[in-house]
Tab-separated table of C-alpha atoms and ligand atoms in Angstrom:
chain	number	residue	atom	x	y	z
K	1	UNK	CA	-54.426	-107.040	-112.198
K	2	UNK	CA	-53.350	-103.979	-109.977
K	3	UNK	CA	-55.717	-102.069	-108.056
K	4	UNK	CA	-55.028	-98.260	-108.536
K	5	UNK	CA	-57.725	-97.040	-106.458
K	6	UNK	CA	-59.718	-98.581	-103.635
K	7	UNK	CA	-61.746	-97.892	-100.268
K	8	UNK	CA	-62.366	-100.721	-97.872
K	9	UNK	CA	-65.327	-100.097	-95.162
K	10	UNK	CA	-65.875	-96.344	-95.324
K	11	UNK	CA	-68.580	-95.119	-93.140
K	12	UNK	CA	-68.853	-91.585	-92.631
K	13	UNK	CA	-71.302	-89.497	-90.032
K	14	UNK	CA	-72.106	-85.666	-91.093
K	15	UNK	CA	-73.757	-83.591	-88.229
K	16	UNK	CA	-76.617	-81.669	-88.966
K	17	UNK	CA	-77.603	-79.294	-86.012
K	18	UNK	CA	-77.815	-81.898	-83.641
K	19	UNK	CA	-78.690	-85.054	-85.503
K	20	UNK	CA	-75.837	-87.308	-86.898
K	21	UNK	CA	-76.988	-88.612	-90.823
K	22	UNK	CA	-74.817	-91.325	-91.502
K	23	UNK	CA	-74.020	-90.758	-95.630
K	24	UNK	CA	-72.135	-94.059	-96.378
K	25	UNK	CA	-72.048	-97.463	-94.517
K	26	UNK	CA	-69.501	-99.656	-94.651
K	27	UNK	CA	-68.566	-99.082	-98.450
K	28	UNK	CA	-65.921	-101.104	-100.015
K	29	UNK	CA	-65.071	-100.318	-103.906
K	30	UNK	CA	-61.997	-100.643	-105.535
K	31	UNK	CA	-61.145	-99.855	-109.477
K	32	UNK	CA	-58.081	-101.836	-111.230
K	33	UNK	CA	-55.449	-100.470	-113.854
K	34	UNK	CA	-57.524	-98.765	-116.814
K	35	UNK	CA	-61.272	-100.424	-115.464
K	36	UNK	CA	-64.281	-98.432	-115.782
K	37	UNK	CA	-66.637	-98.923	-112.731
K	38	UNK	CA	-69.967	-96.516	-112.515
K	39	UNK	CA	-71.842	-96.034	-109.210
K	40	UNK	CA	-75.367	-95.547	-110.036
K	41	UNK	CA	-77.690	-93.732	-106.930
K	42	UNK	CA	-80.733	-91.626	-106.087
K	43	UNK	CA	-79.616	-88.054	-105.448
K	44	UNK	CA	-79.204	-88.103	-101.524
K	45	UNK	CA	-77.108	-91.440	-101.820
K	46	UNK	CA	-73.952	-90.703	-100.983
K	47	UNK	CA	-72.170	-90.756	-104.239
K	48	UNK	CA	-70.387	-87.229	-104.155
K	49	UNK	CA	-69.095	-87.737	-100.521
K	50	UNK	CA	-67.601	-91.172	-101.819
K	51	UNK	CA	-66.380	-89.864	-104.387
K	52	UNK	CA	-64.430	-86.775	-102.281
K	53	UNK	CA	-63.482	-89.598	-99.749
K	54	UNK	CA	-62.146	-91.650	-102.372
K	55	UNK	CA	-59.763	-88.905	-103.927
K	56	UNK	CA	-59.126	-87.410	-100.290
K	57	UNK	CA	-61.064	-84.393	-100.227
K	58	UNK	CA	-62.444	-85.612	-96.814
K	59	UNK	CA	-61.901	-87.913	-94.326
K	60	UNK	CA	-64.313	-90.723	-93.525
K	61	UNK	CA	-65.087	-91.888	-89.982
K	62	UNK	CA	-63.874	-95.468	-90.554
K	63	UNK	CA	-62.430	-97.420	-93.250
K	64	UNK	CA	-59.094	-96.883	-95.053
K	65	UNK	CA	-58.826	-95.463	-98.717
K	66	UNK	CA	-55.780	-96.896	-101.329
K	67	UNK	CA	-54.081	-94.828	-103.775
K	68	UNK	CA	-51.706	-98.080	-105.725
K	69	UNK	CA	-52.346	-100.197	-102.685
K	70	UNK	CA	-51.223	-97.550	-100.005
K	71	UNK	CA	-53.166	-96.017	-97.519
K	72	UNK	CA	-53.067	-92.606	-97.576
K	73	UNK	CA	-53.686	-91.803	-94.065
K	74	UNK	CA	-50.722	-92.439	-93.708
K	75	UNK	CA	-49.619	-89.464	-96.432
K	76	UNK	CA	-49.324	-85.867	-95.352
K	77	UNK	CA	-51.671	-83.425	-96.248
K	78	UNK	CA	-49.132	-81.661	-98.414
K	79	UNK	CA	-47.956	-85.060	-100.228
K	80	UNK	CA	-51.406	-86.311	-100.550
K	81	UNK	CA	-52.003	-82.438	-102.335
K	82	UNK	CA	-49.224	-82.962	-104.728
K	83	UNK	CA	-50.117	-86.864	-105.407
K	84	UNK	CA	-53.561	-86.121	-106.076
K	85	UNK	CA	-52.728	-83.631	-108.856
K	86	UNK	CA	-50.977	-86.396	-110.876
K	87	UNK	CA	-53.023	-89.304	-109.428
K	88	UNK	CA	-56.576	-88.436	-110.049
K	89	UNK	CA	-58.276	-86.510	-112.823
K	90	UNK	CA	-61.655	-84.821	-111.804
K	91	UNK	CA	-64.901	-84.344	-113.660
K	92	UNK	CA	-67.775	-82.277	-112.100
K	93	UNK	CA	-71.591	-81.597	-113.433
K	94	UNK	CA	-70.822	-78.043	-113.375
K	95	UNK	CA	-67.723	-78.065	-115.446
K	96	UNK	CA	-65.688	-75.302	-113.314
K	97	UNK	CA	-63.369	-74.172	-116.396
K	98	UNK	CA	-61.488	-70.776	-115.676
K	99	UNK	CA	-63.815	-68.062	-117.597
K	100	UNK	CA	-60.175	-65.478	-117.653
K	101	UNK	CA	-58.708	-68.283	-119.649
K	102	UNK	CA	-59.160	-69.896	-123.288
K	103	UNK	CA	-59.864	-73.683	-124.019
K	104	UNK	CA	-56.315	-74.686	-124.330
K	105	UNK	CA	-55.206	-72.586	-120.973
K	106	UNK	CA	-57.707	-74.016	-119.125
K	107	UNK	CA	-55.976	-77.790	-120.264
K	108	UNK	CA	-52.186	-76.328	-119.431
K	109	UNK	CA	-53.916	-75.016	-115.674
K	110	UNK	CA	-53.097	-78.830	-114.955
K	111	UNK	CA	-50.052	-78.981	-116.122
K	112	UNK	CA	-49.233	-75.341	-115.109
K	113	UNK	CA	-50.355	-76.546	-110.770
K	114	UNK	CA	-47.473	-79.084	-111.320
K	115	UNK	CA	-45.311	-75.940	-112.537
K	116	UNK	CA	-44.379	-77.460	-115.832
K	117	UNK	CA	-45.629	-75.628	-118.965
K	118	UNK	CA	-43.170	-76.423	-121.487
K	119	UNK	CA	-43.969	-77.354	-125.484
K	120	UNK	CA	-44.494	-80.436	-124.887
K	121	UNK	CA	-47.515	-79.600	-122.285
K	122	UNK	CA	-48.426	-77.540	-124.857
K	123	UNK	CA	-48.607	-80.331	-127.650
K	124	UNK	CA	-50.126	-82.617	-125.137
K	125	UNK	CA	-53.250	-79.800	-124.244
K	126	UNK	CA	-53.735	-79.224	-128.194
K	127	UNK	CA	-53.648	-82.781	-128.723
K	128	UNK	CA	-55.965	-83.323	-126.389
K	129	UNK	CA	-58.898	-81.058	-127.300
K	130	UNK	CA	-58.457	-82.012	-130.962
K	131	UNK	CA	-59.003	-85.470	-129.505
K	132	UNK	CA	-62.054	-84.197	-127.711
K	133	UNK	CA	-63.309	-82.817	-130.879
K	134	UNK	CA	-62.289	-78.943	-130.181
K	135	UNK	CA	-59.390	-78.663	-132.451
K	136	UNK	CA	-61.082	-75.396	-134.046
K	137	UNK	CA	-61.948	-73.682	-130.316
K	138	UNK	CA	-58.367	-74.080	-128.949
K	139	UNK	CA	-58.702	-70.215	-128.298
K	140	UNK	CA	-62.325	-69.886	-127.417
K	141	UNK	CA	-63.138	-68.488	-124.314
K	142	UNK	CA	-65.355	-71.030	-122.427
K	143	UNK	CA	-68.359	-68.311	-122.077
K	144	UNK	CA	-68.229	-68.401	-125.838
K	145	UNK	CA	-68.543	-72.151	-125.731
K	146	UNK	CA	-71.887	-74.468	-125.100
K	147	UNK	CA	-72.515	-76.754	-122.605
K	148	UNK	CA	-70.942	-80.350	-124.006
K	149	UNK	CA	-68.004	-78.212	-125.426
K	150	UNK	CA	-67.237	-76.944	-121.948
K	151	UNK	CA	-67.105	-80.724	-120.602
K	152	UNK	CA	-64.937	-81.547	-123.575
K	153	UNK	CA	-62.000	-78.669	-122.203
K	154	UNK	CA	-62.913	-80.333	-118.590
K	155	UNK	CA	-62.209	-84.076	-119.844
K	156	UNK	CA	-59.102	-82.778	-121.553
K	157	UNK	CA	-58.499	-80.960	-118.558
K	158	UNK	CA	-59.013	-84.337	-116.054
K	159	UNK	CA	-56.328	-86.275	-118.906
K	160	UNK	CA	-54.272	-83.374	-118.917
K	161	UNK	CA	-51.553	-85.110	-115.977
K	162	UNK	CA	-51.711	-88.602	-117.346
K	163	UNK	CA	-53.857	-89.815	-114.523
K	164	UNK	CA	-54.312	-93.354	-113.092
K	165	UNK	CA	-57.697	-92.844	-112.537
K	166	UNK	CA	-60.569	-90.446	-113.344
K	167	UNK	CA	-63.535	-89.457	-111.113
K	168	UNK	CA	-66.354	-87.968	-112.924
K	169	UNK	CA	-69.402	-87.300	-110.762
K	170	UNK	CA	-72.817	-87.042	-112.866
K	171	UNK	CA	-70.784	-85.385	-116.085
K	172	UNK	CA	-73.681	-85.301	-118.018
K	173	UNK	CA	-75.958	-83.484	-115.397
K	174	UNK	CA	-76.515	-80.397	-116.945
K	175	UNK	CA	-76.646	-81.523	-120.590
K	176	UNK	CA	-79.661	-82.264	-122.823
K	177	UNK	CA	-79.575	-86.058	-123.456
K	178	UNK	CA	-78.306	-86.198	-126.503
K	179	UNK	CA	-75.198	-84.251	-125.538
K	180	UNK	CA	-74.454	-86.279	-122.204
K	181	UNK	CA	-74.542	-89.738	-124.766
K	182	UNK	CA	-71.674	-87.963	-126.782
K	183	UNK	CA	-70.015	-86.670	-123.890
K	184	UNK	CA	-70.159	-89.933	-122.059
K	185	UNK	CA	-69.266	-91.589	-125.016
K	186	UNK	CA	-66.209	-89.587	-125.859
K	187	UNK	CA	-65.492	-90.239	-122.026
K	188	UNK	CA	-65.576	-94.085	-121.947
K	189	UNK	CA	-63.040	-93.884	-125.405
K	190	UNK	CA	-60.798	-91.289	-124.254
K	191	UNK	CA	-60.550	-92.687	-120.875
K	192	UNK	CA	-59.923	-96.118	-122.467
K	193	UNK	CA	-57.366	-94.903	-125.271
K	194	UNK	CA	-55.137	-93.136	-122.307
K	195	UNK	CA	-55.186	-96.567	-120.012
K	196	UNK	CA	-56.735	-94.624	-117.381
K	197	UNK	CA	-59.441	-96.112	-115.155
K	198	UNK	CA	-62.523	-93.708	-114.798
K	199	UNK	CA	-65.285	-94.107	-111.963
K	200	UNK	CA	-68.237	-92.855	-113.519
K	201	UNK	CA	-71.349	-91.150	-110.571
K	202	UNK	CA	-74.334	-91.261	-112.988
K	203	UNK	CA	-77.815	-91.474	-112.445
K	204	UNK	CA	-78.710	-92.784	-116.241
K	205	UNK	CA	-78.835	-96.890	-116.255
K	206	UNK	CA	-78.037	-96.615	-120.032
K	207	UNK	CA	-74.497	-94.604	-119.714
K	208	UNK	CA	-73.465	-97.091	-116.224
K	209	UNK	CA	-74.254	-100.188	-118.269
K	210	UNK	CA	-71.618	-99.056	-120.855
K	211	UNK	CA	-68.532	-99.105	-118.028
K	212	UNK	CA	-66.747	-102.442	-117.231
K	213	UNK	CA	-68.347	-102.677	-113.618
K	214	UNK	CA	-71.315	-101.550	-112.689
K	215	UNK	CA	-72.360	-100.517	-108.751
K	216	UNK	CA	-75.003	-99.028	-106.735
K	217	UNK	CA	-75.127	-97.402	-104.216
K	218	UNK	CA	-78.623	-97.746	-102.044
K	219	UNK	CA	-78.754	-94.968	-98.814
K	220	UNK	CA	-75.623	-95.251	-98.113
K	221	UNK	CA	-74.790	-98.825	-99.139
K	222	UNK	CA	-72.992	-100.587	-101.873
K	223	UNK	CA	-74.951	-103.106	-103.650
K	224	UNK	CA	-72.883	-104.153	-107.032
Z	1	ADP	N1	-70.904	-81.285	-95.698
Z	1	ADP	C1	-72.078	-81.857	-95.406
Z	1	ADP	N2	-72.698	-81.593	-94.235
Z	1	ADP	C2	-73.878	-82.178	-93.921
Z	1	ADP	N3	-74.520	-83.050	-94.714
Z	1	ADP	C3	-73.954	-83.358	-95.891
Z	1	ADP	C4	-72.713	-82.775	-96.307
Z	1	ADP	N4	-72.397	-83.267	-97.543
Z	1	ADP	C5	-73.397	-84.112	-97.868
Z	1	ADP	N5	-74.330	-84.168	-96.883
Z	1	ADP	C6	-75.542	-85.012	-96.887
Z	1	ADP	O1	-75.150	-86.328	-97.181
Z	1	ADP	C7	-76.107	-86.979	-98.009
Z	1	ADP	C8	-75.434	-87.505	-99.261
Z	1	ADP	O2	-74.986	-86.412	-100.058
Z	1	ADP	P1	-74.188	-86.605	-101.410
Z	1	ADP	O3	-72.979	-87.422	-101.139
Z	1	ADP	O4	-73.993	-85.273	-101.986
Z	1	ADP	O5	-75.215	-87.479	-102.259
Z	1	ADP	P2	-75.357	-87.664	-103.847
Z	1	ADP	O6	-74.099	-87.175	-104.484
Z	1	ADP	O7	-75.581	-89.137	-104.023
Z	1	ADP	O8	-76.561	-86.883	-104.247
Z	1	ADP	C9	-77.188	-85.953	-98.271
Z	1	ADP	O9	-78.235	-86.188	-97.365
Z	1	ADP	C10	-76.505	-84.649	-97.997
Z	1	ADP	O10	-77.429	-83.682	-97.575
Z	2	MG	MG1	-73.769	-85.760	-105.932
């Protein structure tokens, strides 16, 4: 099985006035070819930092992260930029569509980073949120949409590239419970149909249980 995505030892220190709080200890996670894997956490554990560690947002202290087995401190900032646009899809709590832009613009922003926004981007965006279950909002501007239906565009948005992998940190944060099940649903299948793997940050036992792999993170420290 190949290992898309993996960390081995993190630890990472962030100064606050003039204490050091050390976030993550030793952490070692890695996700194969189209696996599921949710890290489950009190707020305060050090989820989001692993997750921004883990798609190269920022740096860690010690430890080495793997993008397809290679480190990538050892890739430039500006090649590590460009990989991560094709490499990683992201999925945040507070959705972060483009309010200028409809539902299927915000999808071809992806595609349009990458500078290629041709009709078959086009097809692939459409086909996307009809997948999603917005096939009637393609033009809907996302202040006209609700909650779940913006985290529908943003999951389209995260598949938009064809990713290996797909971070989503607490997706279903801000939605009422029934939402986040559909949303995390639709986000385990969609993830699955496209061969991607997904690492799923999510506080609810219920939605980690339904990944492949399930992890924990306790202050700081992995515990699978
Ligand atoms: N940039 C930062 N500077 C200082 N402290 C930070 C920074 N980012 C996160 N922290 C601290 O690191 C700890 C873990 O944060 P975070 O990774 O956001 O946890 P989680 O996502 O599990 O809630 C928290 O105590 C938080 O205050
Ligand atoms: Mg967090």
């Amino acid at each position: 099985m190949d290992t898309i995505l993996a960390c081995q030892n993190i630890s990472k220190k962030f100064l606050s006035g003039s204490e050091d709080i050390h976030v993550l200890h030793d952490v070692s996670l890695f996700v194969n070819a189209a696996e599921s894997v949710s890290i489950r956490g009190e707020s305060g554990s050090g989820k989001t930092t692993l997750l921004n560690i883990l798609a190269g947002l920022e740096s860690s202290d010690q430890g080495e992260v793997f993008w397809s087995g290679k480190a990538i401190r050892k890739k430039s900032l500006h090649r590590l930029s460009a990989e991560r646009k094709r490499y990683l899809g992201m999925v945040f709590q507070s959705f972060y569509l483009i309010p200028e832009l409809n539902a299927l613009e915000n999808v071809l922003f992806a595609a349009r980073i990458l500078g290629r926004v041709g009709a078959s981007e086009r097809k692939r965006a459409q086909d996307l949120l009809v997948r999603v279950g917005l096939g009637e909002r393609l033009k809907s501007s996302p202040l006209k949409l609700s909650g779940g239906e913006r985290q529908r565009v943003a999951v389209a948005r995260a598949l938009m590239n064809r990713p290996q992998v797909v971070l989503a940190d607490e997706p279903t944060g801000n939605l009422d419970e029934a939402t986040g099940k559909h949303i995390m649903d639709m986000l385990l299948a969609i993830t699955r149909e496209e061969d991607a793997g997904l690492i799923l940050v999510t506080h609810n036992m219920e939605f980690a249980s339904k990944t492949d792999r399930c992890c924990h993170l306790i202050k700081g420290r992995m515990e699978s």
